[in-house]
Amino acid sequence: MPKYSIVVPFHNEEENVTKLYDRVKDVMEQVDSSFEMVFVDDGSRDRTYRLLEEIAAVDSRVLLIKLRRNFGQTSALAAGFDHASGDAILAMDGDLQHDPAEIPAFLAKLEEGYDVVSGWRAQRADNVVMRRIPSSIANWLMARLSGVDIHDFGTTFKAYRRDVIRNVPLYGEMHRFIPALASWYGASICEIPISNPARESGKSHYGISRTFRVMFDLLTIRFLLKYMTRPLHFFGGLGSLGVVSGTGIAMWLLIHKLLSRHDVAGEHGPWFVIAAVLMLGGLQMIGFGLLGELQVRHYFTDSARTPYVVDRVVRLKPSEESMSR
C-alpha cells in the first residue's frame, strides 16, 4: 500500500502528459515514502490515453483509469479518489499550471496534522477582467457562505487525508467545494500559497461561463451545509408559515361572515384566493421537506453508484516492469 497517491485527471492534454509524468516522478522519488500516480483519462479525443498507456506499461507505480466518455473534472477526480490506495491523496491538474515541485509542501502540511491542504494562487497569471475579478468575487462569496476561511476554492491543487476525502460525495462540479463539504465533517483545513505559471501548451478548458455557474452551486452548498441532514427544517418552516397564514386569513373571513352577515366572497374575493394559495403552497412545502427527509435516509444508506463509468483500468505488475526493462 503506497503512502501517497497523486491523482491527475486529463482531457485532451497530449502535449503535457509526458512532461507532467516526468516531473511528478522526479519529485516523488525525492520523497522518502512509497507513492503511486493515478492518471484518469476523462474521455480525451487526442493521443492523451495512448501516451498514458505507454507510461503505465513501463511503470508499475502508475494506475491508469480510462472513462468511457468526458464526464467532467469532478467525476474524473472522483474516479481517481475511489481507485487511489494511498493514506494521503494529492490532486492536481494535468495542464502543467500546477508545479509538481510544490507537492512536498502539501505533504508536509498533512504530516503536521491537517486533513485538507488547499493551494492558494496568490499571484495569478490569468486575464484580469475575464478570470481574476470574477474568480475573486466567487471565492469571497464561497468563504462567507461556507464559513471556510480560504482564499482560493477553484484550484484543483489540494491534498487530503484518505478517510476525509472518502466521506465527501462528488458530483456535478462540486470538486471546488471539497474544503467546505469536508468542514461539515469536522476536517481541519489550511492553505498554502502556490505559483500559477502560464500554460506551456494546449488549450484551456475553462471560460468565464464556468465562473458564473459557480454562483448557482453556491446556493446548493449553502443549503447542503445547513440543511443536508434536516431538509424538513427548511421546507417545513416555510410550509408551516404558509399554512398558518392561510388558515388565519380564512378564519378572519369566516368570523367576519358570521358577525356581519355581509357577502364576504363578493367583498373580499381576492383574500379567499390568497388564503387558499397559502395553505396549499404550505402543504406542498411540507411535502417537499418530507421527500427531502427520505432522500437523506437514502443518502446515508450504502450505495455503489458513482458519477462516472470506467472503461478500463491499467496497471503494470512489478514483475512485468522488471521484464520490460
mmCIF file of C-alpha atoms in Angstrom:
data_model
loop_
_atom_site.group_PDB
_atom_site.id
_atom_site.type_symbol
_atom_site.label_atom_id
_atom_site.label_comp_id
_atom_site.label_asym_id
_atom_site.label_seq_id
_atom_site.Cartn_x
_atom_site.Cartn_y
_atom_site.Cartn_z
ATOM 1 C CA MET A 1 0.000 0.000 0.000
ATOM 2 C CA PRO A 2 1.571 3.317 -1.036
ATOM 3 C CA LYS A 3 1.613 6.155 1.441
ATOM 4 C CA TYR A 4 0.832 8.848 -1.134
ATOM 5 C CA SER A 5 -1.421 8.875 -4.193
ATOM 6 C CA ILE A 6 -1.097 11.626 -6.814
ATOM 7 C CA VAL A 7 -4.381 11.923 -8.728
ATOM 8 C CA VAL A 8 -4.333 13.739 -12.062
ATOM 9 C CA PRO A 9 -7.324 13.991 -14.463
ATOM 10 C CA PHE A 10 -6.522 14.539 -18.149
ATOM 11 C CA HIS A 11 -8.710 15.728 -21.006
ATOM 12 C CA ASN A 12 -7.018 16.354 -24.353
ATOM 13 C CA GLU A 13 -3.604 17.100 -22.842
ATOM 14 C CA GLU A 14 -1.332 15.147 -25.193
ATOM 15 C CA GLU A 15 1.290 17.915 -25.165
ATOM 16 C CA ASN A 16 1.612 17.833 -21.374
ATOM 17 C CA VAL A 17 1.244 14.158 -20.404
ATOM 18 C CA THR A 18 4.870 13.056 -20.628
ATOM 19 C CA LYS A 19 6.273 16.265 -19.124
ATOM 20 C CA LEU A 20 3.928 16.070 -16.150
ATOM 21 C CA TYR A 21 4.715 12.396 -15.520
ATOM 22 C CA ASP A 22 8.470 13.048 -15.593
ATOM 23 C CA ARG A 23 8.203 15.993 -13.215
ATOM 24 C CA VAL A 24 5.886 14.278 -10.739
ATOM 25 C CA LYS A 25 8.049 11.134 -10.766
ATOM 26 C CA ASP A 26 11.242 13.100 -10.158
ATOM 27 C CA VAL A 27 9.685 14.992 -7.240
ATOM 28 C CA MET A 28 8.072 11.974 -5.598
ATOM 29 C CA GLU A 29 11.240 9.908 -5.868
ATOM 30 C CA GLN A 30 12.893 12.526 -3.652
ATOM 31 C CA VAL A 31 10.194 11.955 -1.018
ATOM 32 C CA ASP A 32 11.250 9.182 1.323
ATOM 33 C CA SER A 33 7.931 7.295 1.094
ATOM 34 C CA SER A 34 6.117 4.962 -1.258
ATOM 35 C CA PHE A 35 3.758 6.522 -3.782
ATOM 36 C CA GLU A 36 1.542 5.878 -6.776
ATOM 37 C CA MET A 37 0.347 8.068 -9.626
ATOM 38 C CA VAL A 38 -3.330 7.725 -10.536
ATOM 39 C CA PHE A 39 -3.938 9.120 -14.009
ATOM 40 C CA VAL A 40 -7.529 9.467 -15.215
ATOM 41 C CA ASP A 41 -8.314 9.932 -18.893
ATOM 42 C CA ASP A 42 -11.613 11.812 -18.989
ATOM 43 C CA GLY A 43 -12.757 10.900 -22.485
ATOM 44 C CA SER A 44 -9.872 12.507 -24.389
ATOM 45 C CA ARG A 45 -10.125 12.576 -28.171
ATOM 46 C CA ASP A 46 -6.444 13.119 -28.913
ATOM 47 C CA ARG A 47 -3.442 10.921 -28.097
ATOM 48 C CA THR A 48 -3.664 11.514 -24.330
ATOM 49 C CA TYR A 49 -4.783 7.984 -23.470
ATOM 50 C CA ARG A 50 -2.230 6.333 -25.760
ATOM 51 C CA LEU A 51 0.588 8.250 -24.133
ATOM 52 C CA LEU A 52 -0.723 7.413 -20.658
ATOM 53 C CA GLU A 53 -0.978 3.769 -21.668
ATOM 54 C CA GLU A 54 2.665 3.788 -22.759
ATOM 55 C CA ILE A 55 3.657 5.268 -19.402
ATOM 56 C CA ALA A 56 1.622 2.698 -17.463
ATOM 57 C CA ALA A 57 3.264 -0.065 -19.496
ATOM 58 C CA VAL A 58 6.712 0.713 -18.070
ATOM 59 C CA ASP A 59 5.968 1.992 -14.553
ATOM 60 C CA SER A 60 4.064 -0.125 -12.028
ATOM 61 C CA ARG A 61 3.539 2.933 -9.845
ATOM 62 C CA VAL A 62 1.132 4.329 -12.427
ATOM 63 C CA LEU A 63 -2.535 3.387 -12.236
ATOM 64 C CA LEU A 64 -4.383 4.396 -15.397
ATOM 65 C CA ILE A 65 -8.160 4.809 -15.457
ATOM 66 C CA LYS A 66 -9.991 5.397 -18.731
ATOM 67 C CA LEU A 67 -13.531 6.740 -18.566
ATOM 68 C CA ARG A 68 -15.982 5.863 -21.324
ATOM 69 C CA ARG A 69 -16.682 9.494 -22.174
ATOM 70 C CA ASN A 70 -15.993 13.001 -20.905
ATOM 71 C CA PHE A 71 -17.780 13.142 -17.537
ATOM 72 C CA GLY A 72 -16.152 16.364 -16.332
ATOM 73 C CA GLN A 73 -13.397 17.187 -13.885
ATOM 74 C CA THR A 74 -15.348 16.413 -10.722
ATOM 75 C CA SER A 75 -16.272 12.921 -11.901
ATOM 76 C CA ALA A 76 -12.733 12.270 -13.109
ATOM 77 C CA LEU A 77 -11.388 13.250 -9.701
ATOM 78 C CA ALA A 78 -13.983 11.026 -8.029
ATOM 79 C CA ALA A 79 -12.785 8.092 -10.143
ATOM 80 C CA GLY A 80 -9.195 8.804 -9.139
ATOM 81 C CA PHE A 81 -10.053 9.133 -5.452
ATOM 82 C CA ASP A 82 -12.058 5.906 -5.487
ATOM 83 C CA HIS A 83 -9.185 3.925 -7.031
ATOM 84 C CA ALA A 84 -6.372 5.572 -5.072
ATOM 85 C CA SER A 85 -4.953 3.453 -2.270
ATOM 86 C CA GLY A 86 -2.631 5.917 -0.517
ATOM 87 C CA ASP A 87 -3.143 7.178 3.024
ATOM 88 C CA ALA A 88 -2.825 10.721 1.655
ATOM 89 C CA ILE A 89 -4.179 11.834 -1.708
ATOM 90 C CA LEU A 90 -2.997 14.854 -3.656
ATOM 91 C CA ALA A 91 -4.930 16.135 -6.680
ATOM 92 C CA MET A 92 -3.600 18.398 -9.410
ATOM 93 C CA ASP A 93 -4.421 19.412 -12.976
ATOM 94 C CA GLY A 94 -2.759 17.860 -15.986
ATOM 95 C CA ASP A 95 -2.030 21.108 -17.835
ATOM 96 C CA LEU A 96 1.266 21.926 -16.032
ATOM 97 C CA GLN A 97 -0.231 25.020 -14.423
ATOM 98 C CA HIS A 98 0.409 23.278 -11.114
ATOM 99 C CA ASP A 99 4.103 22.917 -10.350
ATOM 100 C CA PRO A 100 4.938 19.382 -9.126
ATOM 101 C CA ALA A 101 7.897 20.847 -7.222
ATOM 102 C CA GLU A 102 5.385 22.213 -4.697
ATOM 103 C CA ILE A 103 3.994 18.772 -3.815
ATOM 104 C CA PRO A 104 6.323 18.276 -0.780
ATOM 105 C CA ALA A 105 4.902 21.453 0.807
ATOM 106 C CA PHE A 106 1.404 19.933 0.695
ATOM 107 C CA LEU A 107 2.612 16.640 2.122
ATOM 108 C CA ALA A 108 4.458 18.442 4.921
ATOM 109 C CA LYS A 109 1.234 20.165 5.995
ATOM 110 C CA LEU A 110 -0.554 16.808 6.074
ATOM 111 C CA GLU A 111 2.231 15.485 8.283
ATOM 112 C CA GLU A 112 1.585 18.399 10.642
ATOM 113 C CA GLY A 113 -1.905 17.022 11.207
ATOM 114 C CA TYR A 114 -4.156 18.900 8.780
ATOM 115 C CA ASP A 115 -6.868 16.940 6.968
ATOM 116 C CA VAL A 116 -7.144 19.197 3.902
ATOM 117 C CA VAL A 117 -4.391 21.362 2.424
ATOM 118 C CA SER A 118 -5.586 23.789 -0.234
ATOM 119 C CA GLY A 119 -3.463 25.693 -2.723
ATOM 120 C CA TRP A 120 -3.791 29.461 -2.993
ATOM 121 C CA ARG A 121 -2.912 31.129 -6.296
ATOM 122 C CA ALA A 122 -1.898 34.413 -4.685
ATOM 123 C CA GLN A 123 -0.303 35.706 -7.907
ATOM 124 C CA ARG A 124 -2.435 34.571 -10.837
ATOM 125 C CA ALA A 125 -1.364 34.759 -14.465
ATOM 126 C CA ASP A 126 -4.945 34.802 -15.809
ATOM 127 C CA ASN A 127 -6.754 37.626 -17.579
ATOM 128 C CA VAL A 128 -7.789 40.273 -15.047
ATOM 129 C CA VAL A 129 -11.285 41.055 -16.334
ATOM 130 C CA MET A 130 -12.354 37.646 -17.632
ATOM 131 C CA ARG A 131 -10.893 35.411 -14.935
ATOM 132 C CA ARG A 132 -9.302 37.076 -11.906
ATOM 133 C CA ILE A 133 -12.027 39.543 -10.922
ATOM 134 C CA PRO A 134 -14.968 37.074 -11.314
ATOM 135 C CA SER A 135 -12.914 34.413 -9.515
ATOM 136 C CA SER A 136 -12.119 36.769 -6.622
ATOM 137 C CA ILE A 137 -15.797 37.600 -6.192
ATOM 138 C CA ALA A 138 -16.786 33.928 -6.329
ATOM 139 C CA ASN A 139 -14.097 32.941 -3.798
ATOM 140 C CA TRP A 140 -15.177 35.724 -1.437
ATOM 141 C CA LEU A 141 -18.789 34.559 -1.595
ATOM 142 C CA MET A 142 -17.763 30.931 -1.071
ATOM 143 C CA ALA A 143 -15.756 31.808 2.023
ATOM 144 C CA ARG A 144 -18.635 33.818 3.516
ATOM 145 C CA LEU A 145 -21.376 31.318 2.748
ATOM 146 C CA SER A 146 -19.416 28.190 3.669
ATOM 147 C CA GLY A 147 -17.634 29.563 6.739
ATOM 148 C CA VAL A 148 -14.294 28.198 5.478
ATOM 149 C CA ASP A 149 -11.713 30.991 5.542
ATOM 150 C CA ILE A 150 -9.559 30.257 2.492
ATOM 151 C CA HIS A 151 -8.796 32.460 -0.495
ATOM 152 C CA ASP A 152 -8.922 30.028 -3.415
ATOM 153 C CA PHE A 153 -11.613 27.378 -3.748
ATOM 154 C CA GLY A 154 -11.227 26.942 -7.501
ATOM 155 C CA THR A 155 -7.813 25.320 -7.785
ATOM 156 C CA THR A 156 -7.612 21.528 -8.027
ATOM 157 C CA PHE A 157 -4.176 21.534 -6.357
ATOM 158 C CA LYS A 158 -5.130 20.174 -2.943
ATOM 159 C CA ALA A 159 -4.094 17.369 -0.616
ATOM 160 C CA TYR A 160 -6.416 15.267 1.522
ATOM 161 C CA ARG A 161 -6.307 12.525 4.077
ATOM 162 C CA ARG A 162 -7.837 9.400 2.616
ATOM 163 C CA ASP A 163 -10.502 8.974 5.318
ATOM 164 C CA VAL A 164 -11.668 12.583 4.819
ATOM 165 C CA ILE A 165 -11.989 12.639 1.028
ATOM 166 C CA ARG A 166 -13.792 9.299 1.001
ATOM 167 C CA ASN A 167 -16.596 10.863 3.072
ATOM 168 C CA VAL A 168 -17.167 13.740 0.646
ATOM 169 C CA PRO A 169 -19.664 12.957 -2.157
ATOM 170 C CA LEU A 170 -18.536 14.326 -5.525
ATOM 171 C CA TYR A 171 -20.877 15.023 -8.435
ATOM 172 C CA GLY A 172 -21.690 17.837 -10.840
ATOM 173 C CA GLU A 173 -18.924 20.443 -10.353
ATOM 174 C CA MET A 174 -18.528 20.046 -6.611
ATOM 175 C CA HIS A 175 -14.765 19.450 -6.579
ATOM 176 C CA ARG A 176 -14.103 23.138 -5.888
ATOM 177 C CA PHE A 177 -16.266 22.934 -2.767
ATOM 178 C CA ILE A 178 -14.439 19.979 -1.195
ATOM 179 C CA PRO A 179 -12.989 22.115 1.655
ATOM 180 C CA ALA A 180 -16.469 23.412 2.511
ATOM 181 C CA LEU A 181 -18.001 19.930 2.417
ATOM 182 C CA ALA A 182 -15.079 18.467 4.369
ATOM 183 C CA SER A 183 -15.506 21.120 7.055
ATOM 184 C CA TRP A 184 -19.024 19.780 7.620
ATOM 185 C CA TYR A 185 -17.374 16.510 8.677
ATOM 186 C CA GLY A 186 -15.071 18.368 11.070
ATOM 187 C CA ALA A 187 -11.932 18.353 8.909
ATOM 188 C CA SER A 188 -9.073 20.703 9.773
ATOM 189 C CA ILE A 189 -8.146 22.859 6.774
ATOM 190 C CA CYS A 190 -5.166 25.032 5.923
ATOM 191 C CA GLU A 191 -3.980 26.935 2.868
ATOM 192 C CA ILE A 192 -0.549 27.374 1.315
ATOM 193 C CA PRO A 193 0.478 29.754 -1.485
ATOM 194 C CA ILE A 194 1.287 28.181 -4.845
ATOM 195 C CA SER A 195 2.590 29.509 -8.131
ATOM 196 C CA ASN A 196 0.327 29.788 -11.146
ATOM 197 C CA PRO A 197 2.554 29.501 -14.236
ATOM 198 C CA ALA A 198 1.085 30.127 -17.664
ATOM 199 C CA ARG A 199 0.019 27.115 -19.666
ATOM 200 C CA GLU A 200 3.007 25.810 -21.656
ATOM 201 C CA SER A 201 0.960 24.158 -24.398
ATOM 202 C CA GLY A 202 -2.548 23.038 -25.204
ATOM 203 C CA LYS A 203 -5.796 24.948 -24.825
ATOM 204 C CA SER A 204 -7.593 25.868 -21.608
ATOM 205 C CA HIS A 205 -10.951 24.179 -20.978
ATOM 206 C CA TYR A 206 -12.139 26.957 -18.671
ATOM 207 C CA GLY A 207 -14.127 30.069 -19.546
ATOM 208 C CA ILE A 208 -15.935 32.868 -17.772
ATOM 209 C CA SER A 209 -19.223 30.953 -18.113
ATOM 210 C CA ARG A 210 -17.936 28.393 -15.607
ATOM 211 C CA THR A 211 -17.250 31.169 -13.103
ATOM 212 C CA PHE A 212 -20.849 32.335 -13.297
ATOM 213 C CA ARG A 213 -22.171 28.761 -12.920
ATOM 214 C CA VAL A 214 -20.346 28.667 -9.598
ATOM 215 C CA MET A 215 -22.863 31.187 -8.261
ATOM 216 C CA PHE A 216 -25.655 28.634 -8.609
ATOM 217 C CA ASP A 217 -23.511 25.971 -6.970
ATOM 218 C CA LEU A 218 -23.048 28.329 -4.025
ATOM 219 C CA LEU A 219 -26.775 28.140 -3.277
ATOM 220 C CA THR A 220 -26.549 24.348 -3.299
ATOM 221 C CA ILE A 221 -23.551 24.316 -0.970
ATOM 222 C CA ARG A 222 -25.143 26.782 1.439
ATOM 223 C CA PHE A 223 -28.262 24.646 1.613
ATOM 224 C CA LEU A 224 -26.282 21.414 1.986
ATOM 225 C CA LEU A 225 -24.097 22.752 4.781
ATOM 226 C CA LYS A 226 -27.072 23.983 6.793
ATOM 227 C CA TYR A 227 -29.881 21.575 5.974
ATOM 228 C CA MET A 228 -28.283 18.471 4.453
ATOM 229 C CA THR A 229 -29.451 16.200 7.275
ATOM 230 C CA ARG A 230 -32.654 18.095 8.143
ATOM 231 C CA PRO A 231 -34.364 19.444 4.997
ATOM 232 C CA LEU A 232 -37.743 19.419 6.750
ATOM 233 C CA HIS A 233 -36.481 22.235 8.983
ATOM 234 C CA PHE A 234 -36.186 24.454 5.905
ATOM 235 C CA PHE A 235 -39.189 23.385 3.845
ATOM 236 C CA GLY A 236 -41.296 22.676 6.919
ATOM 237 C CA GLY A 237 -40.660 26.142 8.310
ATOM 238 C CA LEU A 238 -41.760 27.836 5.096
ATOM 239 C CA GLY A 239 -44.689 25.439 4.731
ATOM 240 C CA SER A 240 -45.890 25.973 8.277
ATOM 241 C CA LEU A 241 -45.723 29.742 7.789
ATOM 242 C CA GLY A 242 -47.884 29.419 4.684
ATOM 243 C CA VAL A 243 -50.426 27.110 6.340
ATOM 244 C CA VAL A 244 -50.715 29.278 9.456
ATOM 245 C CA SER A 245 -51.040 32.478 7.413
ATOM 246 C CA GLY A 246 -53.628 30.977 5.074
ATOM 247 C CA THR A 247 -55.608 29.492 7.957
ATOM 248 C CA GLY A 248 -55.531 32.832 9.796
ATOM 249 C CA ILE A 249 -56.909 34.669 6.766
ATOM 250 C CA ALA A 250 -59.599 32.031 6.280
ATOM 251 C CA MET A 251 -60.634 32.208 9.945
ATOM 252 C CA TRP A 252 -60.820 36.000 9.744
ATOM 253 C CA LEU A 253 -63.067 35.763 6.702
ATOM 254 C CA LEU A 254 -65.290 33.196 8.432
ATOM 255 C CA ILE A 255 -65.665 35.288 11.588
ATOM 256 C CA HIS A 256 -66.349 38.378 9.512
ATOM 257 C CA LYS A 257 -69.039 36.490 7.635
ATOM 258 C CA LEU A 258 -70.733 35.192 10.818
ATOM 259 C CA LEU A 259 -70.685 38.537 12.598
ATOM 260 C CA SER A 260 -71.566 40.927 9.752
ATOM 261 C CA ARG A 261 -73.715 38.689 7.570
ATOM 262 C CA HIS A 262 -72.225 40.506 4.576
ATOM 263 C CA ASP A 263 -71.308 38.975 1.226
ATOM 264 C CA VAL A 264 -67.716 38.267 2.213
ATOM 265 C CA ALA A 265 -66.976 36.394 -1.017
ATOM 266 C CA GLY A 266 -68.001 39.399 -3.051
ATOM 267 C CA GLU A 267 -66.310 41.989 -0.858
ATOM 268 C CA HIS A 268 -63.080 40.075 -0.136
ATOM 269 C CA GLY A 269 -62.809 37.658 -3.046
ATOM 270 C CA PRO A 270 -59.034 38.065 -3.540
ATOM 271 C CA TRP A 271 -58.433 37.133 0.113
ATOM 272 C CA PHE A 272 -60.141 33.792 -0.453
ATOM 273 C CA VAL A 273 -57.672 33.079 -3.252
ATOM 274 C CA ILE A 274 -54.684 34.221 -1.168
ATOM 275 C CA ALA A 275 -55.743 32.048 1.766
ATOM 276 C CA ALA A 276 -56.185 29.001 -0.456
ATOM 277 C CA VAL A 277 -52.824 29.504 -2.190
ATOM 278 C CA LEU A 278 -51.014 29.950 1.116
ATOM 279 C CA MET A 279 -52.498 26.799 2.616
ATOM 280 C CA LEU A 280 -51.946 24.633 -0.480
ATOM 281 C CA GLY A 281 -48.462 26.033 -1.031
ATOM 282 C CA GLY A 282 -47.602 25.463 2.617
ATOM 283 C CA LEU A 283 -48.754 21.852 2.458
ATOM 284 C CA GLN A 284 -46.659 21.347 -0.679
ATOM 285 C CA MET A 285 -43.576 22.760 1.033
ATOM 286 C CA ILE A 286 -44.067 20.409 3.970
ATOM 287 C CA GLY A 287 -44.402 17.576 1.459
ATOM 288 C CA PHE A 288 -41.114 18.623 -0.167
ATOM 289 C CA GLY A 289 -39.498 18.546 3.262
ATOM 290 C CA LEU A 290 -40.723 15.011 3.891
ATOM 291 C CA LEU A 291 -39.448 13.918 0.482
ATOM 292 C CA GLY A 292 -36.124 15.529 1.374
ATOM 293 C CA GLU A 293 -36.010 13.505 4.592
ATOM 294 C CA LEU A 294 -36.485 10.351 2.522
ATOM 295 C CA GLN A 295 -33.588 11.420 0.305
ATOM 296 C CA VAL A 296 -31.416 11.980 3.365
ATOM 297 C CA ARG A 297 -32.239 8.474 4.560
ATOM 298 C CA HIS A 298 -31.298 7.145 1.125
ATOM 299 C CA TYR A 299 -28.076 9.180 1.164
ATOM 300 C CA PHE A 300 -26.929 7.598 4.405
ATOM 301 C CA THR A 301 -27.742 4.133 3.095
ATOM 302 C CA ASP A 302 -24.819 2.353 1.454
ATOM 303 C CA SER A 303 -24.886 2.761 -2.328
ATOM 304 C CA ALA A 304 -22.479 1.622 -5.019
ATOM 305 C CA ARG A 305 -23.466 4.326 -7.514
ATOM 306 C CA THR A 306 -20.751 6.546 -8.981
ATOM 307 C CA PRO A 307 -20.936 9.669 -11.193
ATOM 308 C CA TYR A 308 -18.700 8.047 -13.826
ATOM 309 C CA VAL A 309 -18.310 4.837 -15.857
ATOM 310 C CA VAL A 310 -14.869 3.235 -16.130
ATOM 311 C CA ASP A 311 -13.903 1.743 -19.483
ATOM 312 C CA ARG A 312 -10.721 0.041 -18.256
ATOM 313 C CA VAL A 313 -8.077 0.160 -15.538
ATOM 314 C CA VAL A 314 -4.443 -0.394 -16.481
ATOM 315 C CA ARG A 315 -1.592 -1.132 -14.086
ATOM 316 C CA LEU A 316 1.668 -2.923 -14.717
ATOM 317 C CA LYS A 317 2.656 -5.595 -12.222
ATOM 318 C CA PRO A 318 6.101 -5.133 -10.646
ATOM 319 C CA SER A 319 7.269 -8.438 -12.159
ATOM 320 C CA GLU A 320 6.249 -7.251 -15.619
ATOM 321 C CA GLU A 321 8.012 -3.943 -15.054
ATOM 322 C CA SER A 322 11.333 -5.694 -14.442
ATOM 323 C CA MET A 323 10.831 -7.770 -17.584
ATOM 324 C CA SER A 324 10.067 -4.693 -19.698
ATOM 325 C CA ARG A 325 13.405 -3.238 -18.681
#
